[in-house]
Amino acid sequence: MGRWWQGAVGYEIYPRSFADANDDGIGDLAGITERLPYLEWLGVDAIWIAPFYDSPGYDHGYDVADYKAVNTIHGDLEDFSALVAEAHSRAIKVIVDIVPNHSSSHHVWFQEALKGRDNPYRDYYIWRDPALDGGPPNNWVSHFGGPAWTFDEASGQYWCHLFLPEQPDLNWTNPAVRDEFDGILRFWCDHGADGFRIDVAHGVMKDPQFRDNPQRAAITDPEDPSDVFNAFDHLYDLDQDATIEVYQRWNKVVAPYDAVLIGESNPRTIDRVAGYVREGSLHTVFYLEPAWMVWEPSALLERLEAVDISAETGVSWVIDNHDTSRSPTRFGGGDRGRHRSLAVFSFMAALGGFPFLWEGQELGLVNAEIQAIDLEDPISTRNAHGKGRDGTRSVMPWDDSHANGFCAGATPWLHAPDRMASETVAGQENTENSWLLKHRRLLLLRKTLPDLWETAAVWSDQLDGPAKALRRGDVIAIANFGDSPVAFDLPDGHWNLRFDSRFAATGSAHIGRVEVPAERTYLLSLVS
Ligand code: NOJ
Ligand code: CA
């Protein structure tokens, strides 16, 4: 018997932006519950809800002040229970987002820790004495700009934060922290959660000696946090081998609940991806590089093949999430970018594992244009040149009424121009060959082709560079991301074209050879 996530497709929800049931301009759990019929119709098997816990919101929920409470802006625990009950009645699993690398500075643990070196909670966080010159203990930088250390005048020590100073890093060498999180995992499983997306899963352990990261490139723009971050080899602040022990422990905690553990990881090299999904640790891991890449067909396919082979069925494939520029924008914009986005996602649907859509991806949404004055993301608001994430986080366009049907009369929390009617769910759900119906067809078709996750992949050596193909049992997937057609020699038999990323509905039979047009993915199955 396979586990429930084998063959499943997930859908990421950013609760602030998905649906607002009480019309205060901020999305909520009750809004998600109201939209579950849509997700069932779309064919998703699981939703991952980004953090909805008590939080002051410096990082819009990724700064958790109480891991066992619902932020009142999103509802309460009863709303969560109602959501779970409704989702389960529609055979949709509910995955919550857990944030173990850091808490909010408002968390009672940190407030206690600030009281002094002898406080029992002091060791829940990472404190270091200043360097000899009084500066930060090492050269680590925050993902969101500035050093990864902030000085606490009262105690004369620095605290570590890989993100904002208001997101102090927890000390995972402290057994008490490990015990706390065992309890948090059980709490959400007891409330019906079917799994966890683990934020910054690769960050929880740090180098025991807190060594400086080697610098690999010059910093060209000190006001752009990603430029600064990428100037270093993150040998010592992230992706430590000991991380896996934390998830081996979690694996045992969630096993009685049959809950899935999905890591957000950003390993230094792709051959380290598989390290997170060794037996008895995480069940799948997000491989995030494709969600950051622009249109680079050969590089993309080369990496997909390498990761698929090294970590087969253990990968959660994505090209979009709440942190990156939307894929149609990154892949060239407009309809061309949308076609490319679906071509990549449909090939990912053939890579085993547990792929995820990001809300609005199914509509082919491009980034929203947000005015400078309306920016909300701390990456933009706290740095002169920070390339923030607001463009992908604007509200879900349901129809062409006020605020695209997200809320009735209020102003959405993130101000953005309304989408055109043709970009909305209502504008696409009955329109032949719309982006929405093509994505839906892909999801429904995948359910009928279990070879796509039950059978090991054999990558073909016929194609290379911007085109690649693989076979899983009686299914062949051919990705041609290049700018001219390619021919592929089929194995013996009649092969039915089941999915064409440009037109979705097909059915033509092929014997011997099939030609795949430029920037397209084909899925074919053997006619028995
Ligand atoms: C990754 C999350 O996806 C992102 O949104 C968040 O800002 C950081 N982790 C810090 O929690
Ligand atoms: Ca609301």
Coordinates of C-alpha atoms in Angstrom, one line a residue, residues 288-501:
L288 CA 13.2 25.1 -5.6
E289 CA 15.7 26.0 -8.2
P290 CA 13.1 25.8 -11.1
A291 CA 10.9 28.3 -9.1
W292 CA 13.8 30.9 -9.4
M293 CA 15.0 30.2 -12.9
V294 CA 14.3 32.4 -16.0
W295 CA 13.7 30.6 -19.3
E296 CA 16.9 28.4 -19.6
P297 CA 15.6 25.2 -21.3
S298 CA 18.8 23.1 -21.3
A299 CA 19.9 24.0 -17.8
L300 CA 16.4 23.4 -16.5
L301 CA 16.0 19.9 -18.1
E302 CA 19.5 18.9 -17.1
R303 CA 18.7 19.7 -13.4
L304 CA 15.2 18.0 -13.5
E305 CA 16.8 14.8 -14.8
A306 CA 19.6 14.9 -12.3
V307 CA 17.3 15.5 -9.3
D308 CA 14.7 13.0 -10.5
I309 CA 17.3 10.3 -10.8
S310 CA 18.9 11.0 -7.5
A311 CA 15.8 11.5 -5.4
E312 CA 13.1 9.7 -7.3
T313 CA 9.5 10.1 -5.9
G314 CA 11.0 12.1 -3.0
V315 CA 10.6 15.5 -4.7
S316 CA 7.9 18.1 -4.5
W317 CA 8.2 19.8 -7.9
V318 CA 7.3 23.4 -8.2
I319 CA 7.8 26.3 -10.6
D320 CA 5.9 28.8 -8.5
N321 CA 5.3 29.7 -4.9
H322 CA 4.7 32.7 -2.7
D323 CA 8.4 33.7 -2.7
T324 CA 9.2 34.0 -6.4
S325 CA 8.2 35.9 -9.5
R326 CA 5.3 34.1 -11.2
S327 CA 6.6 31.6 -13.8
P328 CA 4.8 33.1 -16.9
T329 CA 6.5 36.4 -16.0
R330 CA 9.9 34.8 -15.5
F331 CA 9.5 32.7 -18.6
G332 CA 9.1 35.7 -20.9
G333 CA 5.7 37.2 -20.1
G334 CA 2.3 37.1 -21.8
D335 CA 0.9 34.0 -23.5
R336 CA 4.4 32.8 -24.5
G337 CA 5.4 32.7 -20.8
R338 CA 2.1 31.0 -20.0
H339 CA 2.7 28.3 -22.6
R340 CA 6.2 27.7 -21.3
S341 CA 4.9 27.6 -17.7
L342 CA 2.4 24.8 -18.5
A343 CA 4.9 22.9 -20.6
V344 CA 7.3 22.8 -17.6
F345 CA 4.6 21.9 -15.1
S346 CA 3.1 19.2 -17.3
F347 CA 6.6 17.6 -17.6
M348 CA 6.9 17.9 -13.8
A349 CA 3.6 16.0 -13.5
A350 CA 5.5 13.0 -15.0
L351 CA 8.4 13.2 -12.6
G352 CA 6.9 11.1 -9.8
G353 CA 7.0 12.8 -6.4
F354 CA 4.4 15.3 -5.1
P355 CA 4.1 18.3 -7.4
F356 CA 2.4 21.6 -6.2
L357 CA 0.6 24.3 -7.9
W358 CA 0.6 27.8 -6.4
E359 CA -2.7 29.7 -6.1
G360 CA -3.4 31.4 -9.4
Q361 CA -0.8 29.4 -11.4
E362 CA -3.7 27.5 -12.9
L363 CA -5.0 30.8 -14.3
G364 CA -1.7 31.6 -16.0
L365 CA -1.3 34.7 -13.8
V366 CA 1.6 37.0 -14.4
N367 CA 3.0 39.1 -11.6
A368 CA 0.8 42.0 -10.4
E369 CA 2.2 45.5 -10.8
I370 CA 2.4 46.9 -7.3
Q371 CA 3.1 50.6 -6.8
A372 CA 6.2 51.4 -4.6
I373 CA 4.0 53.0 -2.0
D374 CA 1.9 49.8 -1.7
L375 CA 4.7 47.4 -1.1
E376 CA 4.4 45.1 1.9
D377 CA 7.2 42.7 1.8
P378 CA 10.0 43.5 4.3
I379 CA 12.6 42.7 1.6
S380 CA 11.3 45.7 -0.3
T381 CA 10.4 48.0 2.5
R382 CA 13.6 47.6 4.5
N383 CA 16.1 47.7 1.7
A384 CA 16.7 50.3 -1.0
H385 CA 17.0 47.7 -3.8
G386 CA 15.3 44.6 -2.3
K387 CA 13.5 42.6 -5.0
G388 CA 10.4 41.8 -2.9
R389 CA 7.8 39.1 -3.3
D390 CA 4.6 41.2 -3.4
G391 CA 4.1 40.7 -7.2
T392 CA 3.1 37.1 -6.7
R393 CA 1.1 37.6 -3.6
S394 CA -1.8 39.8 -4.8
V395 CA -5.3 38.5 -4.2
M396 CA -6.7 35.5 -6.0
P397 CA -8.9 36.7 -8.9
W398 CA -12.2 34.9 -8.6
D399 CA -14.3 37.1 -10.9
D400 CA -14.5 40.6 -12.3
S401 CA -16.5 42.1 -9.4
H402 CA -15.0 44.4 -6.7
A403 CA -11.4 43.3 -5.8
N404 CA -11.9 40.3 -8.3
G405 CA -14.3 38.7 -5.9
F406 CA -11.7 38.3 -3.1
C407 CA -13.8 40.4 -0.7
A408 CA -17.1 42.3 -1.0
G409 CA -16.4 45.9 -0.2
A410 CA -13.1 46.2 1.7
T411 CA -9.7 47.1 0.3
P412 CA -7.4 44.0 0.0
W413 CA -4.4 44.1 2.4
L414 CA -2.1 44.3 -0.6
H415 CA -3.2 46.9 -3.0
A416 CA -2.9 45.9 -6.7
P417 CA -4.7 46.6 -9.9
D418 CA -7.7 44.4 -10.6
R419 CA -7.1 41.5 -13.1
M420 CA -9.0 41.4 -16.4
A421 CA -12.1 39.2 -16.6
S422 CA -10.2 36.7 -18.8
E423 CA -7.6 36.2 -16.0
T424 CA -10.2 35.2 -13.4
V425 CA -11.7 31.8 -12.4
A426 CA -15.2 32.9 -13.6
G427 CA -13.7 34.1 -16.9
Q428 CA -11.9 30.8 -17.5
E429 CA -13.9 28.0 -16.0
N430 CA -16.2 27.6 -19.0
T431 CA -13.8 28.8 -21.7
E432 CA -12.5 26.1 -24.0
N433 CA -8.8 25.7 -23.8
S434 CA -8.4 28.3 -21.1
W435 CA -5.3 28.0 -18.8
L436 CA -7.6 26.8 -16.0
L437 CA -9.2 24.0 -18.0
K438 CA -5.8 22.9 -19.3
H439 CA -4.4 22.7 -15.8
R440 CA -7.5 20.9 -14.6
R441 CA -7.3 18.4 -17.5
L442 CA -3.6 17.7 -16.6
L443 CA -4.5 17.0 -12.9
L444 CA -7.5 14.8 -13.8
L445 CA -5.5 12.9 -16.5
R446 CA -2.6 12.3 -14.1
K447 CA -5.0 10.5 -11.7
T448 CA -5.7 8.0 -14.5
L449 CA -2.0 7.2 -15.2
P450 CA -0.6 5.6 -12.0
D451 CA 2.5 4.6 -14.0
L452 CA 3.5 8.3 -13.5
W453 CA 4.3 7.7 -9.9
E454 CA 4.3 4.0 -9.3
T455 CA 6.9 3.1 -11.9
A456 CA 10.5 4.1 -12.0
A457 CA 11.6 6.5 -14.8
V458 CA 13.8 5.5 -17.6
W459 CA 15.3 8.6 -19.2
S460 CA 15.8 8.3 -22.9
D461 CA 19.1 9.1 -24.5
Q462 CA 17.5 10.0 -27.8
L463 CA 17.1 13.7 -26.8
D464 CA 19.3 16.1 -25.0
G465 CA 19.8 19.8 -24.4
P466 CA 16.5 21.7 -24.6
A467 CA 14.5 18.5 -25.2
K468 CA 14.3 15.3 -23.0
A469 CA 12.0 12.3 -22.7
L470 CA 11.4 9.7 -20.1
R471 CA 9.3 6.5 -19.9
R472 CA 7.4 5.3 -16.9
G473 CA 5.7 2.0 -17.5
D474 CA 3.2 2.6 -20.3
V475 CA 3.6 6.4 -20.3
I476 CA 6.1 8.5 -22.2
A477 CA 6.7 12.2 -21.4
I478 CA 8.5 14.3 -23.9
A479 CA 9.5 17.9 -23.1
N480 CA 10.7 20.0 -26.0
F481 CA 11.5 23.4 -24.5
G482 CA 13.7 24.4 -27.5
D483 CA 12.6 26.8 -30.3
S484 CA 12.2 24.2 -33.1
P485 CA 10.3 20.8 -33.3
V486 CA 12.0 17.6 -32.4
A487 CA 11.3 14.0 -33.5
F488 CA 11.1 11.1 -31.1
D489 CA 11.2 7.5 -32.0
L490 CA 8.6 5.6 -30.1
P491 CA 9.0 2.1 -28.8
D492 CA 6.8 -0.6 -30.5
G493 CA 3.1 -0.2 -30.2
H494 CA 0.3 2.4 -30.6
W495 CA 0.8 5.4 -28.5
N496 CA -2.0 7.8 -27.7
L497 CA -1.3 11.5 -27.2
R498 CA -3.0 12.1 -23.9
F499 CA -1.9 15.6 -23.1
D500 CA -0.5 18.4 -25.2
S501 CA 0.5 21.4 -23.1

